[in-house]
Every structure is written in structure tokens, then in C-alpha cells.
mmCIF file of C-alpha atoms in Angstrom:
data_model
loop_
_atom_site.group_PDB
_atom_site.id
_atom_site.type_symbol
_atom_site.label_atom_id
_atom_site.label_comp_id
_atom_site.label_asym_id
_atom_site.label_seq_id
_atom_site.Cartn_x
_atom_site.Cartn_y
_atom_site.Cartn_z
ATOM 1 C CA UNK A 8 29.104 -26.206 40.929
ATOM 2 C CA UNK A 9 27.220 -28.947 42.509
ATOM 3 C CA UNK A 10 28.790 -31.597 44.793
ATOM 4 C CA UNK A 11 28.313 -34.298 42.717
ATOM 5 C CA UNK A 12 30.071 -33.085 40.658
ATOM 6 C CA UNK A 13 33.258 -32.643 42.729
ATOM 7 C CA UNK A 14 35.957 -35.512 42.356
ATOM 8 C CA UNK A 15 36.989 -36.616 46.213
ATOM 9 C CA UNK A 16 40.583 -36.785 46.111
ATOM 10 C CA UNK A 17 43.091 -37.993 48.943
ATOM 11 C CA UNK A 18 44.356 -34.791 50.091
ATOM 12 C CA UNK A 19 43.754 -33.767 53.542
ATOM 13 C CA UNK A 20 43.120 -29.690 54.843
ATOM 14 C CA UNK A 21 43.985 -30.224 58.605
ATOM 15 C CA UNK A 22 42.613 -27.097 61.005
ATOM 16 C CA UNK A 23 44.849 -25.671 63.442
ATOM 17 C CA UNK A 24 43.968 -24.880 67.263
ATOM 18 C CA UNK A 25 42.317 -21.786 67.559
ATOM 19 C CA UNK A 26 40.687 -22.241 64.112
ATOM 20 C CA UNK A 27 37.047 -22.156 63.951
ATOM 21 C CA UNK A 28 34.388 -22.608 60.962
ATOM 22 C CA UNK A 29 31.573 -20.838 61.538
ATOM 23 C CA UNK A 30 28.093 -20.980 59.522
ATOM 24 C CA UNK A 31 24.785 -20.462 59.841
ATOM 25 C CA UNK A 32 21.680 -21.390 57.598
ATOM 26 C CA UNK A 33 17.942 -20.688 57.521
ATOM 27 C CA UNK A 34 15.696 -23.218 58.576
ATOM 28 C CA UNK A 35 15.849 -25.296 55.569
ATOM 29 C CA UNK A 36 19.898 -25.211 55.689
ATOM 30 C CA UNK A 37 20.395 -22.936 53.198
ATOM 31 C CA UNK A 38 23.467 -21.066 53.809
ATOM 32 C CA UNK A 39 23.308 -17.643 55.368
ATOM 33 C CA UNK A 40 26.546 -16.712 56.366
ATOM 34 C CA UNK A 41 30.031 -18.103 56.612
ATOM 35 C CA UNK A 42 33.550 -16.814 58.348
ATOM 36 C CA UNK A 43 36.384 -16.693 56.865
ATOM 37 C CA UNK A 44 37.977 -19.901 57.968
ATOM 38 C CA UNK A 45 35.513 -21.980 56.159
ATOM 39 C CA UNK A 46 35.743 -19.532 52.771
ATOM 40 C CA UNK A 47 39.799 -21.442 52.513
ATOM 41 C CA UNK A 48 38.499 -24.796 54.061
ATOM 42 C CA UNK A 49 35.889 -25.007 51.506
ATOM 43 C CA UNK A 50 37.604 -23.318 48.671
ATOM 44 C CA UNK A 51 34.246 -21.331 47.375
ATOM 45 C CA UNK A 52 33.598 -17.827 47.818
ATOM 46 C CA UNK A 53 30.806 -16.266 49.876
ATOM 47 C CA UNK A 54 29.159 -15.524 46.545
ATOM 48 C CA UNK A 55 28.984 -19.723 45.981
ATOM 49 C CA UNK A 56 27.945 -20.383 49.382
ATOM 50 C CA UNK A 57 25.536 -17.965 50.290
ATOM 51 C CA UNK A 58 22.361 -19.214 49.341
ATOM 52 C CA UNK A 59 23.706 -23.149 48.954
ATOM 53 C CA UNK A 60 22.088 -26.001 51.170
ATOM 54 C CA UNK A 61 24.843 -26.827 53.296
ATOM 55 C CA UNK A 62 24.792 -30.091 51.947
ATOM 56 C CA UNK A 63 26.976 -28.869 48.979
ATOM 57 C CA UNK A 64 30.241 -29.231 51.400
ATOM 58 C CA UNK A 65 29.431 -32.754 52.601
ATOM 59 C CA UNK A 66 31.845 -35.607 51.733
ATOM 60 C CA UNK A 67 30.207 -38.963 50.321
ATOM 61 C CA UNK A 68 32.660 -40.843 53.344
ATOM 62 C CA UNK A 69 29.583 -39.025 55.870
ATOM 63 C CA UNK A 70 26.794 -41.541 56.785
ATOM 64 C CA UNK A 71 23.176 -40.355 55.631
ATOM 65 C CA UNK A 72 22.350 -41.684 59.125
ATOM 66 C CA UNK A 73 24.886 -39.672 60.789
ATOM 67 C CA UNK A 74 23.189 -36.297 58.950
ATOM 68 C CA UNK A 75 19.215 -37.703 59.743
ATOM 69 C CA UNK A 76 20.705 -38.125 63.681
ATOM 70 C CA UNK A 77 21.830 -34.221 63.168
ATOM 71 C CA UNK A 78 18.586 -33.153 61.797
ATOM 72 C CA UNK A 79 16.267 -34.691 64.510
ATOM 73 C CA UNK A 80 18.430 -33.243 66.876
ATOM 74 C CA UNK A 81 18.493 -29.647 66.669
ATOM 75 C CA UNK A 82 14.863 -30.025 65.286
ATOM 76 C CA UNK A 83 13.841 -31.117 68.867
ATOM 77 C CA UNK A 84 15.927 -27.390 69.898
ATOM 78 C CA UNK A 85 18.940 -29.365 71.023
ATOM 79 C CA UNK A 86 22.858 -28.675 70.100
ATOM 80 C CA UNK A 87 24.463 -32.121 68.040
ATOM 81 C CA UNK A 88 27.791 -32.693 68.125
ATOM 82 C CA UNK A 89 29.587 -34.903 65.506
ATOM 83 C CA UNK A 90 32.451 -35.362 64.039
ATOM 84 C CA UNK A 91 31.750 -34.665 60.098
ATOM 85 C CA UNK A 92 34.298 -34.639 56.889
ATOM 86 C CA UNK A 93 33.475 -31.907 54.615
ATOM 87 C CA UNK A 94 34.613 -31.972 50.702
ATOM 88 C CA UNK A 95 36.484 -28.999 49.914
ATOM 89 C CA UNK A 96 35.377 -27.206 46.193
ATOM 90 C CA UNK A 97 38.977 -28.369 44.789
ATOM 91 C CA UNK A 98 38.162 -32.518 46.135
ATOM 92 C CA UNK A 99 40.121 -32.324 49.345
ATOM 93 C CA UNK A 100 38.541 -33.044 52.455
ATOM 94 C CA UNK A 101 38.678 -31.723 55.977
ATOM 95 C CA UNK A 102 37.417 -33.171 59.243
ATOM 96 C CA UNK A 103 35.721 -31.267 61.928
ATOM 97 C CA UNK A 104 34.452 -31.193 65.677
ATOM 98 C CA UNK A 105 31.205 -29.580 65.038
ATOM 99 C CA UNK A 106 28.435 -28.230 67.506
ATOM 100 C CA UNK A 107 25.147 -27.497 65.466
ATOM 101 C CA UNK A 108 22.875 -25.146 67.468
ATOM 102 C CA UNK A 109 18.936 -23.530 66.500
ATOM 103 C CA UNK A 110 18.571 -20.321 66.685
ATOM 104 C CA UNK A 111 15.676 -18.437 67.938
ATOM 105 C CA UNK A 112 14.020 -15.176 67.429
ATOM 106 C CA UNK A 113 12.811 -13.493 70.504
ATOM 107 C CA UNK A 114 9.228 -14.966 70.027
ATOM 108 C CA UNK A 115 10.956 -18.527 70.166
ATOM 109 C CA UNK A 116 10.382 -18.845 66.675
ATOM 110 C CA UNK A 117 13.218 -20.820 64.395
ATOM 111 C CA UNK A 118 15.454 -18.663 62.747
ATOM 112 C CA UNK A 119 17.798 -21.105 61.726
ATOM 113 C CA UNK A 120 21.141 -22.814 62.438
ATOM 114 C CA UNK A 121 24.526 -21.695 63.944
ATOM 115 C CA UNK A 122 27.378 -24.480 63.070
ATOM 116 C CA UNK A 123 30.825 -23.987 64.933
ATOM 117 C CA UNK A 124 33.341 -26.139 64.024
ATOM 118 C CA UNK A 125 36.766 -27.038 65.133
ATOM 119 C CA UNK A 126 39.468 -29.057 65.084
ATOM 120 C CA UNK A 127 38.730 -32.312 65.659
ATOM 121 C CA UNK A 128 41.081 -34.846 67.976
ATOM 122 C CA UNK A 129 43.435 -36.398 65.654
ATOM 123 C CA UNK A 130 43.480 -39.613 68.130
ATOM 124 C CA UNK A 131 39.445 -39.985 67.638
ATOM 125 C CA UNK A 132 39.528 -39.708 63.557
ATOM 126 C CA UNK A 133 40.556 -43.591 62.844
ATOM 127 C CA UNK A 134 37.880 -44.741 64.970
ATOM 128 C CA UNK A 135 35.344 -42.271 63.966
ATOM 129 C CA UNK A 136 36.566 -43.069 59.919
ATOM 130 C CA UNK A 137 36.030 -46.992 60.714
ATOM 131 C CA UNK A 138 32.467 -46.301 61.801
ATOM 132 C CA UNK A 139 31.723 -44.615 59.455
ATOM 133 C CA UNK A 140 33.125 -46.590 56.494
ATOM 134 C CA UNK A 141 30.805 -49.436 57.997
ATOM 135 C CA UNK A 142 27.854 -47.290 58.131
ATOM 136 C CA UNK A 143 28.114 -45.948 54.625
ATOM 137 C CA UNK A 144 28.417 -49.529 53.132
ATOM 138 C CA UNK A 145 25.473 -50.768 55.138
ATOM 139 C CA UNK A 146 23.937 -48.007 53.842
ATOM 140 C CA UNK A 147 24.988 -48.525 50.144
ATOM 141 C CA UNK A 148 23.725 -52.028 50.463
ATOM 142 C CA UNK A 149 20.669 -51.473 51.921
ATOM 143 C CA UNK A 150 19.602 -48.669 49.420
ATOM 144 C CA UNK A 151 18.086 -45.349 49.455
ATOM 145 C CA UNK A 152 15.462 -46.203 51.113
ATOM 146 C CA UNK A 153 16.422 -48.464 53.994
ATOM 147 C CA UNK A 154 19.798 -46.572 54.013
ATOM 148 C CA UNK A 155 19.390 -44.654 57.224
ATOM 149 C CA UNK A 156 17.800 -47.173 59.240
ATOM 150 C CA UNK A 157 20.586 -49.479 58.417
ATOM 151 C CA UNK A 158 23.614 -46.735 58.823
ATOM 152 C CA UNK A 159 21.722 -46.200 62.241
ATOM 153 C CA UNK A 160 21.647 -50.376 63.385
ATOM 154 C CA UNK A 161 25.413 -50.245 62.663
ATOM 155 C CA UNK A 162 25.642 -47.414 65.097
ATOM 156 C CA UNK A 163 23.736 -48.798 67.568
ATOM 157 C CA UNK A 164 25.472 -52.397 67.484
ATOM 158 C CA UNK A 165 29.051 -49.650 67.571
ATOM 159 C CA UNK A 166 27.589 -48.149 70.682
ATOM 160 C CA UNK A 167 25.678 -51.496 72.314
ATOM 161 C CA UNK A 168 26.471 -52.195 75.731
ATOM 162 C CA UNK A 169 28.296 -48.672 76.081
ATOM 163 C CA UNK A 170 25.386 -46.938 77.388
ATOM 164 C CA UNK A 171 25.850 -44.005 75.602
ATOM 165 C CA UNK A 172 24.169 -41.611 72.807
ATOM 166 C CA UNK A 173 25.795 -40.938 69.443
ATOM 167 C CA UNK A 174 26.944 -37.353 71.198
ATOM 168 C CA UNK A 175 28.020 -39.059 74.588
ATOM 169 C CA UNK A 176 30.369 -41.419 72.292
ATOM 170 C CA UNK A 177 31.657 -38.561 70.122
ATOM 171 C CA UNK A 178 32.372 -36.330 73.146
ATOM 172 C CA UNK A 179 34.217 -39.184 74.949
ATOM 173 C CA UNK A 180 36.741 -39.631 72.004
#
């Protein structure tokens, strides 16, 4: 099953304290391993996800800008944080607090990624949703290939005269 071909409904999976999603992926972000907790978030086996970009579990409400911001960070060997809504296999969603990491073999070399997610502040999701409502239909407007760039001025003009990074904003909330 593809993600496209998933049907987003309006049904939300809400993660309790404690919980925690746990992934990692190869260098490209193909799936290499996943706990438990994100098998019955996600609704597909380890069979389906093993071997998946991780793309598969991300919800068309999730900026492209917000993912490009990810990928240039832990490319540069730095952790993101973000607050990301996932699409479950059945159409429901679930929001997280995630921390994407690299991981390194002992030569320094890229191994992958580690993802650890949790739940995310209930108080910070309307906020975070607004944002990123605006960013995906600047981002719908502006097309594929100005989408990024424009999801990324709407951030910028959300963050203007705060002083702060995407993560400093997210962590605040």
C-alpha cells in the first residue's frame, strides 16, 4: 500500500505519557526498524514497514518545507525537532514530538537515522496546525517547484521578529 493511496480521515490516535515511537532508517530513510508503539500508531506490520521510505507514514497536512528543514538538519549531523502528523495505514492521524538524530559508525561514517517520538503538548497542536495549514497552501499555490521556498517564507514571516530557529520555536511551545 502506498500513501497516496490512503484516504485521510478525521479520526485522531492520541499517545499517552510514557509512550514512545521509535524508528530508525538507512541513510536514504528507508525504514530499518520500528518498536512496537509505532507498529499500532501506524497500523502496518513490521513486514510493511521494513524496507518503506519513511515517507509512507507522512500526512498531506505536513509542510514539504517543514520535511526539507528536517533533512538539512540532521544532514549537517545535528538532532531536529518538530512537531509532525503522521497518517496511520487505516486514514487516522497522530501527532508527535519528534527528535530525529544521525547515527554514526565508529569511523564517523553515516549509518542512518534514529527517530524518537513522543507525545506532543496538546496546548502547542492548534498553533503548530495553523502554521502549518498556511504553509501547505502557500505551498499548493506556489507549486512543486517553488513549494518549499514558499512553505519556508511563511515560516519565516511566523517566526520574524521572534529571534528564534524553527527548533527554538517548537521547543518553546
Amino acid at each position: 500500500m502506498k500513501n497516496h493511496d490512503i484516504v485521510p480521515t478525521l479520526v485522531e490516535q492520541c499517545m499517552q505519557e510514557g509512550e514512545y515511537i521509535v524508528s530508525t532508517t538507512d541513510p536514504t530513510g528507508r525504514i530499518t526498524s520500528a518498536n512496537d508503539v509505532l507498529l499500532r500508531f501506524s497500523g502496518y506490520s513490521a513486514d510493511e514497514l521494513i524496507g518503506q521510505q519513511h515517507n509512507i507514514l507522512r500526512h498531506p497536512d505536513m509542510p514539504r518545507a517543514v520535511f526539507a528543514l528536517a533533512w538539512e538538519t540532521i544532514a549537517n549531523g545535528e538532532g531536529f525537532l518538530g512537531y509532525i502528523k503522521n497518517l496511520s495505514k487505516n486514514g487516522s492521524f497522530y501527532w508527535v514530538f519528534a527528535h530525529i538524530f544521525p547515527l554514526f559508525d565508529e569511523e564517523g561514517g553515516l549509518i542512518g537515522y534514529k527517530s524518537i517520538r513522543r507525545k506532543p503538548r496538546a496546548d502547542a497542536l492548534p498553533g503548530v496546525a495553523a502554521l502549518y495549514a498556511a504553509m501547505c497552501q502557500t505551498e499548493a499555490e506556489a507549486g512543486p517547484r517553488d513549494a518549499i521556498a514558499a512553505g519556508r517564507a511563511v515560516l519565516a514571516r511566523a517566526l520574524a521578529g521572534k529571534g528564534q530557529s524553527y527548533e527554538a520555536f517548537v521547543a518553546a511551545l
